[in-house]
JSON list of C-alpha atoms in Angstrom, two decimals:
[
{"chain": "A", "resi": 708, "resn": "UNK", "atom": "CA", "xyz": [21.44, 11.27, 8.11]},
{"chain": "A", "resi": 709, "resn": "UNK", "atom": "CA", "xyz": [22.90, 13.21, 10.99]},
{"chain": "A", "resi": 710, "resn": "UNK", "atom": "CA", "xyz": [20.76, 12.72, 14.08]},
{"chain": "A", "resi": 711, "resn": "UNK", "atom": "CA", "xyz": [18.85, 9.76, 12.59]},
{"chain": "A", "resi": 712, "resn": "UNK", "atom": "CA", "xyz": [19.76, 6.11, 12.96]},
{"chain": "A", "resi": 713, "resn": "UNK", "atom": "CA", "xyz": [19.72, 3.86, 9.91]},
{"chain": "A", "resi": 714, "resn": "UNK", "atom": "CA", "xyz": [16.70, 1.95, 11.23]},
{"chain": "A", "resi": 715, "resn": "UNK", "atom": "CA", "xyz": [14.68, 5.17, 11.53]},
{"chain": "A", "resi": 716, "resn": "UNK", "atom": "CA", "xyz": [15.69, 6.28, 8.04]},
{"chain": "A", "resi": 717, "resn": "UNK", "atom": "CA", "xyz": [14.64, 2.94, 6.54]},
{"chain": "A", "resi": 718, "resn": "UNK", "atom": "CA", "xyz": [11.32, 3.05, 8.39]},
{"chain": "A", "resi": 719, "resn": "UNK", "atom": "CA", "xyz": [10.60, 6.59, 7.20]},
{"chain": "A", "resi": 720, "resn": "UNK", "atom": "CA", "xyz": [11.49, 5.59, 3.63]},
{"chain": "A", "resi": 721, "resn": "UNK", "atom": "CA", "xyz": [9.17, 2.57, 3.81]},
{"chain": "A", "resi": 722, "resn": "UNK", "atom": "CA", "xyz": [6.28, 4.71, 5.04]},
{"chain": "A", "resi": 723, "resn": "UNK", "atom": "CA", "xyz": [6.90, 7.31, 2.36]},
{"chain": "A", "resi": 724, "resn": "UNK", "atom": "CA", "xyz": [7.02, 4.75, -0.46]},
{"chain": "A", "resi": 725, "resn": "UNK", "atom": "CA", "xyz": [3.80, 3.16, 0.74]},
{"chain": "A", "resi": 726, "resn": "UNK", "atom": "CA", "xyz": [1.92, 6.45, 1.01]},
{"chain": "A", "resi": 727, "resn": "UNK", "atom": "CA", "xyz": [3.04, 8.02, -2.29]},
{"chain": "A", "resi": 728, "resn": "UNK", "atom": "CA", "xyz": [0.02, 6.70, -4.19]},
{"chain": "A", "resi": 729, "resn": "UNK", "atom": "CA", "xyz": [-2.31, 8.77, -2.02]},
{"chain": "A", "resi": 730, "resn": "UNK", "atom": "CA", "xyz": [-1.05, 11.97, -3.60]},
{"chain": "A", "resi": 731, "resn": "UNK", "atom": "CA", "xyz": [-3.20, 10.88, -6.56]},
{"chain": "A", "resi": 732, "resn": "UNK", "atom": "CA", "xyz": [-5.71, 8.55, -4.88]},
{"chain": "A", "resi": 733, "resn": "UNK", "atom": "CA", "xyz": [-7.87, 10.25, -2.20]},
{"chain": "A", "resi": 734, "resn": "UNK", "atom": "CA", "xyz": [-7.18, 9.30, 1.38]},
{"chain": "A", "resi": 735, "resn": "UNK", "atom": "CA", "xyz": [-10.89, 9.81, 1.99]},
{"chain": "A", "resi": 736, "resn": "UNK", "atom": "CA", "xyz": [-13.52, 11.95, 0.26]},
{"chain": "A", "resi": 737, "resn": "UNK", "atom": "CA", "xyz": [-11.71, 14.91, -1.31]},
{"chain": "A", "resi": 738, "resn": "UNK", "atom": "CA", "xyz": [-8.70, 14.74, 1.00]},
{"chain": "A", "resi": 739, "resn": "UNK", "atom": "CA", "xyz": [-5.33, 13.76, -0.46]},
{"chain": "A", "resi": 740, "resn": "UNK", "atom": "CA", "xyz": [-1.83, 13.20, 0.80]},
{"chain": "A", "resi": 741, "resn": "UNK", "atom": "CA", "xyz": [0.09, 16.44, 0.41]},
{"chain": "A", "resi": 742, "resn": "UNK", "atom": "CA", "xyz": [3.31, 15.52, 2.20]},
{"chain": "A", "resi": 743, "resn": "UNK", "atom": "CA", "xyz": [5.18, 13.14, 4.48]},
{"chain": "A", "resi": 744, "resn": "UNK", "atom": "CA", "xyz": [7.42, 14.95, 6.96]},
{"chain": "A", "resi": 745, "resn": "UNK", "atom": "CA", "xyz": [10.02, 12.81, 8.75]},
{"chain": "A", "resi": 746, "resn": "UNK", "atom": "CA", "xyz": [11.00, 13.53, 12.34]},
{"chain": "A", "resi": 747, "resn": "UNK", "atom": "CA", "xyz": [13.14, 11.68, 14.86]},
{"chain": "A", "resi": 748, "resn": "UNK", "atom": "CA", "xyz": [10.36, 9.71, 16.55]},
{"chain": "A", "resi": 749, "resn": "UNK", "atom": "CA", "xyz": [7.32, 10.29, 14.38]},
{"chain": "A", "resi": 750, "resn": "UNK", "atom": "CA", "xyz": [5.99, 10.73, 10.88]},
{"chain": "A", "resi": 751, "resn": "UNK", "atom": "CA", "xyz": [3.84, 13.74, 10.02]},
{"chain": "A", "resi": 752, "resn": "UNK", "atom": "CA", "xyz": [1.24, 13.03, 7.37]},
{"chain": "A", "resi": 753, "resn": "UNK", "atom": "CA", "xyz": [0.16, 16.23, 5.65]},
{"chain": "A", "resi": 754, "resn": "UNK", "atom": "CA", "xyz": [-3.38, 16.14, 4.26]},
{"chain": "A", "resi": 755, "resn": "UNK", "atom": "CA", "xyz": [-5.54, 18.56, 2.29]},
{"chain": "A", "resi": 756, "resn": "UNK", "atom": "CA", "xyz": [-7.39, 19.08, -0.97]},
{"chain": "A", "resi": 757, "resn": "UNK", "atom": "CA", "xyz": [-5.76, 17.76, -4.14]},
{"chain": "A", "resi": 758, "resn": "UNK", "atom": "CA", "xyz": [-4.44, 21.20, -5.06]},
{"chain": "A", "resi": 759, "resn": "UNK", "atom": "CA", "xyz": [-3.84, 22.60, -1.58]},
{"chain": "A", "resi": 760, "resn": "UNK", "atom": "CA", "xyz": [-0.44, 24.16, -0.98]},
{"chain": "A", "resi": 761, "resn": "UNK", "atom": "CA", "xyz": [-1.15, 27.07, 1.38]},
{"chain": "A", "resi": 762, "resn": "UNK", "atom": "CA", "xyz": [-0.18, 26.12, 4.94]},
{"chain": "A", "resi": 763, "resn": "UNK", "atom": "CA", "xyz": [-3.54, 27.25, 6.34]},
{"chain": "A", "resi": 764, "resn": "UNK", "atom": "CA", "xyz": [-5.28, 24.76, 4.03]},
{"chain": "A", "resi": 765, "resn": "UNK", "atom": "CA", "xyz": [-3.24, 21.79, 5.28]},
{"chain": "A", "resi": 766, "resn": "UNK", "atom": "CA", "xyz": [-3.19, 19.67, 8.41]},
{"chain": "A", "resi": 767, "resn": "UNK", "atom": "CA", "xyz": [-0.23, 17.60, 9.61]},
{"chain": "A", "resi": 768, "resn": "UNK", "atom": "CA", "xyz": [-1.02, 14.50, 11.65]},
{"chain": "A", "resi": 769, "resn": "UNK", "atom": "CA", "xyz": [1.94, 13.45, 13.79]},
{"chain": "A", "resi": 770, "resn": "UNK", "atom": "CA", "xyz": [1.99, 9.69, 14.33]},
{"chain": "A", "resi": 771, "resn": "UNK", "atom": "CA", "xyz": [4.64, 7.96, 16.49]},
{"chain": "A", "resi": 772, "resn": "UNK", "atom": "CA", "xyz": [6.97, 5.62, 14.62]},
{"chain": "A", "resi": 773, "resn": "UNK", "atom": "CA", "xyz": [6.66, 2.97, 17.33]},
{"chain": "A", "resi": 774, "resn": "UNK", "atom": "CA", "xyz": [3.61, 1.55, 19.08]},
{"chain": "A", "resi": 775, "resn": "UNK", "atom": "CA", "xyz": [3.05, 1.09, 22.82]},
{"chain": "A", "resi": 776, "resn": "UNK", "atom": "CA", "xyz": [5.20, -2.06, 22.73]},
{"chain": "A", "resi": 777, "resn": "UNK", "atom": "CA", "xyz": [8.03, -0.16, 21.00]},
{"chain": "A", "resi": 778, "resn": "UNK", "atom": "CA", "xyz": [7.44, -2.02, 17.75]},
{"chain": "A", "resi": 779, "resn": "UNK", "atom": "CA", "xyz": [7.58, -0.10, 14.44]},
{"chain": "A", "resi": 780, "resn": "UNK", "atom": "CA", "xyz": [4.14, 0.93, 13.21]},
{"chain": "A", "resi": 781, "resn": "UNK", "atom": "CA", "xyz": [3.13, -0.40, 9.82]},
{"chain": "A", "resi": 782, "resn": "UNK", "atom": "CA", "xyz": [2.23, 1.76, 6.85]},
{"chain": "A", "resi": 783, "resn": "UNK", "atom": "CA", "xyz": [-1.33, 0.36, 6.57]},
{"chain": "A", "resi": 784, "resn": "UNK", "atom": "CA", "xyz": [-1.93, 1.40, 10.18]},
{"chain": "A", "resi": 785, "resn": "UNK", "atom": "CA", "xyz": [-0.56, 4.90, 9.52]},
{"chain": "A", "resi": 786, "resn": "UNK", "atom": "CA", "xyz": [-2.87, 5.14, 6.52]},
{"chain": "A", "resi": 787, "resn": "UNK", "atom": "CA", "xyz": [-5.84, 3.87, 8.54]},
{"chain": "A", "resi": 788, "resn": "UNK", "atom": "CA", "xyz": [-5.30, 6.34, 11.40]},
{"chain": "A", "resi": 789, "resn": "UNK", "atom": "CA", "xyz": [-4.87, 9.24, 8.99]},
{"chain": "A", "resi": 790, "resn": "UNK", "atom": "CA", "xyz": [-8.01, 8.28, 7.11]},
{"chain": "A", "resi": 791, "resn": "UNK", "atom": "CA", "xyz": [-10.06, 8.11, 10.33]},
{"chain": "A", "resi": 792, "resn": "UNK", "atom": "CA", "xyz": [-8.86, 11.54, 11.42]},
{"chain": "A", "resi": 793, "resn": "UNK", "atom": "CA", "xyz": [-9.39, 13.11, 7.99]},
{"chain": "A", "resi": 794, "resn": "UNK", "atom": "CA", "xyz": [-12.90, 11.68, 7.72]},
{"chain": "A", "resi": 795, "resn": "UNK", "atom": "CA", "xyz": [-14.12, 13.03, 11.05]},
{"chain": "A", "resi": 796, "resn": "UNK", "atom": "CA", "xyz": [-14.63, 16.48, 12.46]},
{"chain": "A", "resi": 797, "resn": "UNK", "atom": "CA", "xyz": [-11.43, 18.51, 12.18]},
{"chain": "A", "resi": 798, "resn": "UNK", "atom": "CA", "xyz": [-9.40, 17.72, 15.32]},
{"chain": "A", "resi": 799, "resn": "UNK", "atom": "CA", "xyz": [-8.17, 20.59, 17.44]},
{"chain": "A", "resi": 800, "resn": "UNK", "atom": "CA", "xyz": [-4.52, 21.26, 16.61]},
{"chain": "A", "resi": 801, "resn": "UNK", "atom": "CA", "xyz": [-1.92, 20.98, 19.35]},
{"chain": "A", "resi": 802, "resn": "UNK", "atom": "CA", "xyz": [0.43, 23.47, 17.73]},
{"chain": "A", "resi": 803, "resn": "UNK", "atom": "CA", "xyz": [1.66, 24.46, 14.28]},
{"chain": "A", "resi": 804, "resn": "UNK", "atom": "CA", "xyz": [4.55, 23.47, 12.05]},
{"chain": "A", "resi": 805, "resn": "UNK", "atom": "CA", "xyz": [5.61, 25.37, 8.92]},
{"chain": "A", "resi": 806, "resn": "UNK", "atom": "CA", "xyz": [2.37, 27.32, 9.20]},
{"chain": "A", "resi": 807, "resn": "UNK", "atom": "CA", "xyz": [0.23, 24.16, 9.20]},
{"chain": "A", "resi": 808, "resn": "UNK", "atom": "CA", "xyz": [-1.99, 22.95, 12.01]},
{"chain": "A", "resi": 809, "resn": "UNK", "atom": "CA", "xyz": [-0.20, 20.07, 13.74]},
{"chain": "A", "resi": 810, "resn": "UNK", "atom": "CA", "xyz": [-2.24, 17.34, 15.42]},
{"chain": "A", "resi": 811, "resn": "UNK", "atom": "CA", "xyz": [-0.33, 14.93, 17.65]},
{"chain": "A", "resi": 812, "resn": "UNK", "atom": "CA", "xyz": [-2.14, 11.63, 17.34]},
{"chain": "A", "resi": 813, "resn": "UNK", "atom": "CA", "xyz": [-2.78, 9.37, 20.31]},
{"chain": "A", "resi": 814, "resn": "UNK", "atom": "CA", "xyz": [-2.98, 6.11, 18.37]},
{"chain": "A", "resi": 815, "resn": "UNK", "atom": "CA", "xyz": [-4.48, 4.27, 21.36]},
{"chain": "A", "resi": 816, "resn": "UNK", "atom": "CA", "xyz": [-7.54, 6.54, 21.10]},
{"chain": "A", "resi": 817, "resn": "UNK", "atom": "CA", "xyz": [-8.01, 6.37, 17.31]},
{"chain": "A", "resi": 818, "resn": "UNK", "atom": "CA", "xyz": [-9.32, 3.36, 15.46]},
{"chain": "A", "resi": 819, "resn": "UNK", "atom": "CA", "xyz": [-7.73, 2.85, 12.05]},
{"chain": "A", "resi": 820, "resn": "UNK", "atom": "CA", "xyz": [-10.15, 2.87, 9.13]},
{"chain": "A", "resi": 821, "resn": "UNK", "atom": "CA", "xyz": [-10.30, -0.51, 7.34]},
{"chain": "A", "resi": 822, "resn": "UNK", "atom": "CA", "xyz": [-8.54, -0.90, 3.99]},
{"chain": "A", "resi": 823, "resn": "UNK", "atom": "CA", "xyz": [-10.53, -0.12, 0.86]},
{"chain": "A", "resi": 824, "resn": "UNK", "atom": "CA", "xyz": [-10.58, -2.23, -2.32]},
{"chain": "A", "resi": 825, "resn": "UNK", "atom": "CA", "xyz": [-8.21, 0.33, -3.84]},
{"chain": "A", "resi": 826, "resn": "UNK", "atom": "CA", "xyz": [-5.80, -0.14, -0.92]},
{"chain": "A", "resi": 827, "resn": "UNK", "atom": "CA", "xyz": [-5.82, -3.88, -1.50]},
{"chain": "A", "resi": 828, "resn": "UNK", "atom": "CA", "xyz": [-5.24, -3.48, -5.23]},
{"chain": "A", "resi": 829, "resn": "UNK", "atom": "CA", "xyz": [-2.31, -1.14, -4.63]},
{"chain": "A", "resi": 830, "resn": "UNK", "atom": "CA", "xyz": [-0.87, -3.61, -2.13]},
{"chain": "A", "resi": 831, "resn": "UNK", "atom": "CA", "xyz": [-0.84, -6.38, -4.73]},
{"chain": "A", "resi": 832, "resn": "UNK", "atom": "CA", "xyz": [0.67, -4.14, -7.39]},
{"chain": "A", "resi": 833, "resn": "UNK", "atom": "CA", "xyz": [3.38, -2.73, -5.10]},
{"chain": "A", "resi": 834, "resn": "UNK", "atom": "CA", "xyz": [4.45, -6.19, -4.00]},
{"chain": "A", "resi": 835, "resn": "UNK", "atom": "CA", "xyz": [4.78, -7.43, -7.55]},
{"chain": "A", "resi": 836, "resn": "UNK", "atom": "CA", "xyz": [6.12, -4.28, -9.20]},
{"chain": "A", "resi": 837, "resn": "UNK", "atom": "CA", "xyz": [8.83, -3.76, -6.57]},
{"chain": "A", "resi": 838, "resn": "UNK", "atom": "CA", "xyz": [9.69, -7.28, -5.41]},
{"chain": "A", "resi": 839, "resn": "UNK", "atom": "CA", "xyz": [12.24, -8.09, -2.76]},
{"chain": "A", "resi": 840, "resn": "UNK", "atom": "CA", "xyz": [15.78, -8.33, -4.10]},
{"chain": "A", "resi": 841, "resn": "UNK", "atom": "CA", "xyz": [16.16, -11.54, -2.13]},
{"chain": "A", "resi": 842, "resn": "UNK", "atom": "CA", "xyz": [13.85, -13.42, -4.47]},
{"chain": "A", "resi": 843, "resn": "UNK", "atom": "CA", "xyz": [13.28, -13.69, -8.21]},
{"chain": "A", "resi": 844, "resn": "UNK", "atom": "CA", "xyz": [9.51, -13.73, -8.64]},
{"chain": "A", "resi": 845, "resn": "UNK", "atom": "CA", "xyz": [7.69, -13.53, -11.96]},
{"chain": "A", "resi": 846, "resn": "UNK", "atom": "CA", "xyz": [7.65, -10.01, -13.40]},
{"chain": "A", "resi": 847, "resn": "UNK", "atom": "CA", "xyz": [4.40, -8.04, -13.35]},
{"chain": "A", "resi": 848, "resn": "UNK", "atom": "CA", "xyz": [3.70, -6.75, -16.87]},
{"chain": "A", "resi": 849, "resn": "UNK", "atom": "CA", "xyz": [0.13, -5.53, -16.50]},
{"chain": "A", "resi": 850, "resn": "UNK", "atom": "CA", "xyz": [-3.12, -5.80, -14.62]},
{"chain": "A", "resi": 851, "resn": "UNK", "atom": "CA", "xyz": [-6.88, -5.43, -15.01]},
{"chain": "A", "resi": 852, "resn": "UNK", "atom": "CA", "xyz": [-9.37, -4.73, -12.23]},
{"chain": "A", "resi": 853, "resn": "UNK", "atom": "CA", "xyz": [-12.13, -7.28, -12.78]},
{"chain": "A", "resi": 854, "resn": "UNK", "atom": "CA", "xyz": [-14.53, -6.39, -9.97]},
{"chain": "A", "resi": 855, "resn": "UNK", "atom": "CA", "xyz": [-14.81, -4.88, -6.53]},
{"chain": "A", "resi": 856, "resn": "UNK", "atom": "CA", "xyz": [-12.86, -7.84, -5.15]},
{"chain": "A", "resi": 857, "resn": "UNK", "atom": "CA", "xyz": [-10.99, -9.11, -8.17]},
{"chain": "A", "resi": 858, "resn": "UNK", "atom": "CA", "xyz": [-7.92, -8.44, -10.29]},
{"chain": "A", "resi": 859, "resn": "UNK", "atom": "CA", "xyz": [-6.17, -10.18, -13.16]},
{"chain": "A", "resi": 860, "resn": "UNK", "atom": "CA", "xyz": [-2.39, -9.99, -13.03]},
{"chain": "A", "resi": 861, "resn": "UNK", "atom": "CA", "xyz": [-0.31, -10.50, -16.17]},
{"chain": "A", "resi": 862, "resn": "UNK", "atom": "CA", "xyz": [3.00, -12.11, -15.28]},
{"chain": "A", "resi": 863, "resn": "UNK", "atom": "CA", "xyz": [6.10, -13.11, -17.25]},
{"chain": "A", "resi": 864, "resn": "UNK", "atom": "CA", "xyz": [6.89, -16.73, -16.43]},
{"chain": "A", "resi": 865, "resn": "UNK", "atom": "CA", "xyz": [10.02, -18.38, -17.83]},
{"chain": "A", "resi": 866, "resn": "UNK", "atom": "CA", "xyz": [8.31, -21.61, -18.83]},
{"chain": "A", "resi": 867, "resn": "UNK", "atom": "CA", "xyz": [5.59, -19.89, -20.87]},
{"chain": "A", "resi": 868, "resn": "UNK", "atom": "CA", "xyz": [5.63, -18.71, -24.50]},
{"chain": "A", "resi": 869, "resn": "UNK", "atom": "CA", "xyz": [3.79, -15.55, -23.44]},
{"chain": "A", "resi": 870, "resn": "UNK", "atom": "CA", "xyz": [2.33, -13.94, -20.36]},
{"chain": "A", "resi": 871, "resn": "UNK", "atom": "CA", "xyz": [0.44, -15.98, -17.82]},
{"chain": "A", "resi": 872, "resn": "UNK", "atom": "CA", "xyz": [-2.49, -14.31, -16.09]},
{"chain": "A", "resi": 873, "resn": "UNK", "atom": "CA", "xyz": [-3.49, -14.91, -12.49]},
{"chain": "A", "resi": 874, "resn": "UNK", "atom": "CA", "xyz": [-7.00, -14.13, -11.31]},
{"chain": "A", "resi": 875, "resn": "UNK", "atom": "CA", "xyz": [-6.88, -13.18, -7.62]},
{"chain": "A", "resi": 876, "resn": "UNK", "atom": "CA", "xyz": [-9.18, -11.82, -4.94]},
{"chain": "A", "resi": 877, "resn": "UNK", "atom": "CA", "xyz": [-8.18, -8.71, -3.03]},
{"chain": "A", "resi": 878, "resn": "UNK", "atom": "CA", "xyz": [-9.50, -10.04, 0.26]},
{"chain": "A", "resi": 879, "resn": "UNK", "atom": "CA", "xyz": [-8.78, -13.18, 2.21]},
{"chain": "A", "resi": 880, "resn": "UNK", "atom": "CA", "xyz": [-5.28, -14.58, 2.80]},
{"chain": "A", "resi": 881, "resn": "UNK", "atom": "CA", "xyz": [-3.61, -12.01, 0.56]},
{"chain": "A", "resi": 882, "resn": "UNK", "atom": "CA", "xyz": [-0.19, -12.12, 2.24]},
{"chain": "A", "resi": 883, "resn": "UNK", "atom": "CA", "xyz": [-0.04, -15.90, 1.90]},
{"chain": "A", "resi": 884, "resn": "UNK", "atom": "CA", "xyz": [-1.20, -15.75, -1.72]},
{"chain": "A", "resi": 885, "resn": "UNK", "atom": "CA", "xyz": [1.45, -13.20, -2.71]},
{"chain": "A", "resi": 886, "resn": "UNK", "atom": "CA", "xyz": [4.14, -15.33, -1.08]},
{"chain": "A", "resi": 887, "resn": "UNK", "atom": "CA", "xyz": [2.94, -18.46, -2.89]},
{"chain": "A", "resi": 888, "resn": "UNK", "atom": "CA", "xyz": [2.23, -16.80, -6.26]},
{"chain": "A", "resi": 889, "resn": "UNK", "atom": "CA", "xyz": [5.59, -17.57, -7.94]},
{"chain": "A", "resi": 890, "resn": "UNK", "atom": "CA", "xyz": [5.29, -21.28, -7.18]},
{"chain": "A", "resi": 891, "resn": "UNK", "atom": "CA", "xyz": [1.63, -21.40, -8.19]},
{"chain": "A", "resi": 892, "resn": "UNK", "atom": "CA", "xyz": [2.31, -19.76, -11.56]},
{"chain": "A", "resi": 893, "resn": "UNK", "atom": "CA", "xyz": [5.04, -22.25, -12.36]},
{"chain": "A", "resi": 894, "resn": "UNK", "atom": "CA", "xyz": [2.63, -25.19, -11.98]},
{"chain": "A", "resi": 895, "resn": "UNK", "atom": "CA", "xyz": [1.65, -25.65, -15.62]},
{"chain": "A", "resi": 896, "resn": "UNK", "atom": "CA", "xyz": [-1.17, -28.03, -14.72]},
{"chain": "A", "resi": 897, "resn": "UNK", "atom": "CA", "xyz": [-2.99, -25.00, -13.30]},
{"chain": "A", "resi": 898, "resn": "UNK", "atom": "CA", "xyz": [-2.93, -23.12, -16.61]},
{"chain": "A", "resi": 899, "resn": "UNK", "atom": "CA", "xyz": [-6.14, -22.83, -18.60]},
{"chain": "A", "resi": 900, "resn": "UNK", "atom": "CA", "xyz": [-6.95, -20.88, -21.76]},
{"chain": "A", "resi": 901, "resn": "UNK", "atom": "CA", "xyz": [-9.22, -17.83, -21.87]},
{"chain": "A", "resi": 902, "resn": "UNK", "atom": "CA", "xyz": [-10.18, -17.40, -25.53]},
{"chain": "A", "resi": 903, "resn": "UNK", "atom": "CA", "xyz": [-11.60, -13.96, -24.78]},
{"chain": "A", "resi": 904, "resn": "UNK", "atom": "CA", "xyz": [-8.29, -12.58, -23.51]},
{"chain": "A", "resi": 905, "resn": "UNK", "atom": "CA", "xyz": [-5.60, -12.01, -26.17]},
{"chain": "A", "resi": 906, "resn": "UNK", "atom": "CA", "xyz": [-3.12, -10.67, -23.63]},
{"chain": "A", "resi": 907, "resn": "UNK", "atom": "CA", "xyz": [-2.01, -14.00, -22.15]},
{"chain": "A", "resi": 908, "resn": "UNK", "atom": "CA", "xyz": [-1.31, -17.59, -23.15]},
{"chain": "A", "resi": 909, "resn": "UNK", "atom": "CA", "xyz": [-2.75, -19.05, -19.99]},
{"chain": "A", "resi": 910, "resn": "UNK", "atom": "CA", "xyz": [-4.77, -18.18, -16.92]},
{"chain": "A", "resi": 911, "resn": "UNK", "atom": "CA", "xyz": [-4.43, -19.43, -13.37]},
{"chain": "A", "resi": 912, "resn": "UNK", "atom": "CA", "xyz": [-7.58, -19.08, -11.28]},
{"chain": "A", "resi": 913, "resn": "UNK", "atom": "CA", "xyz": [-6.49, -18.32, -7.72]},
{"chain": "A", "resi": 914, "resn": "UNK", "atom": "CA", "xyz": [-9.73, -16.71, -6.61]},
{"chain": "A", "resi": 915, "resn": "UNK", "atom": "CA", "xyz": [-10.55, -19.68, -4.39]},
{"chain": "A", "resi": 916, "resn": "UNK", "atom": "CA", "xyz": [-6.98, -20.35, -3.23]}
]
């Protein structure tokens, strides 16, 4: 970590973990994540076709790690800016790095694309599959996409004789819902039975929470 402070390393690692899924899920259209290059004060998001490896087929978007108020940029914003740039006309490169066109992004002049339903689904799954070590939430054992705005989560809850499912929406107060989910699942009075679903012993409907 020579030359990098611990805070920068942790921020780069957070951005990389968040963006990994987009090596398999398109950023936009037929453009995929092909790399995340860490630098001292920025992150370089490398984008191209799903099988692109030749430098002349890739573009690196350099995004500052901090915003105009010197606050760390969030991964959803980095994703949104990259998606906007990749969806538009190819921007003129400022220079090159490792043979790739390098575009230095002025984030004040680029509007981040809004999150897609897939982004929201991945957000839920990341939060539950890799929970904070400071808490002991229910364990995510499976999921089913139930609509453009819906997902059923199968969770292991200590009080139950099997898995408890939670039906959630991917829009709305998602951050608050994820924070409250452990407590909501432990409220047995919320459990109902879905005779059509053999994968759980109870279902909690949180779509209107």
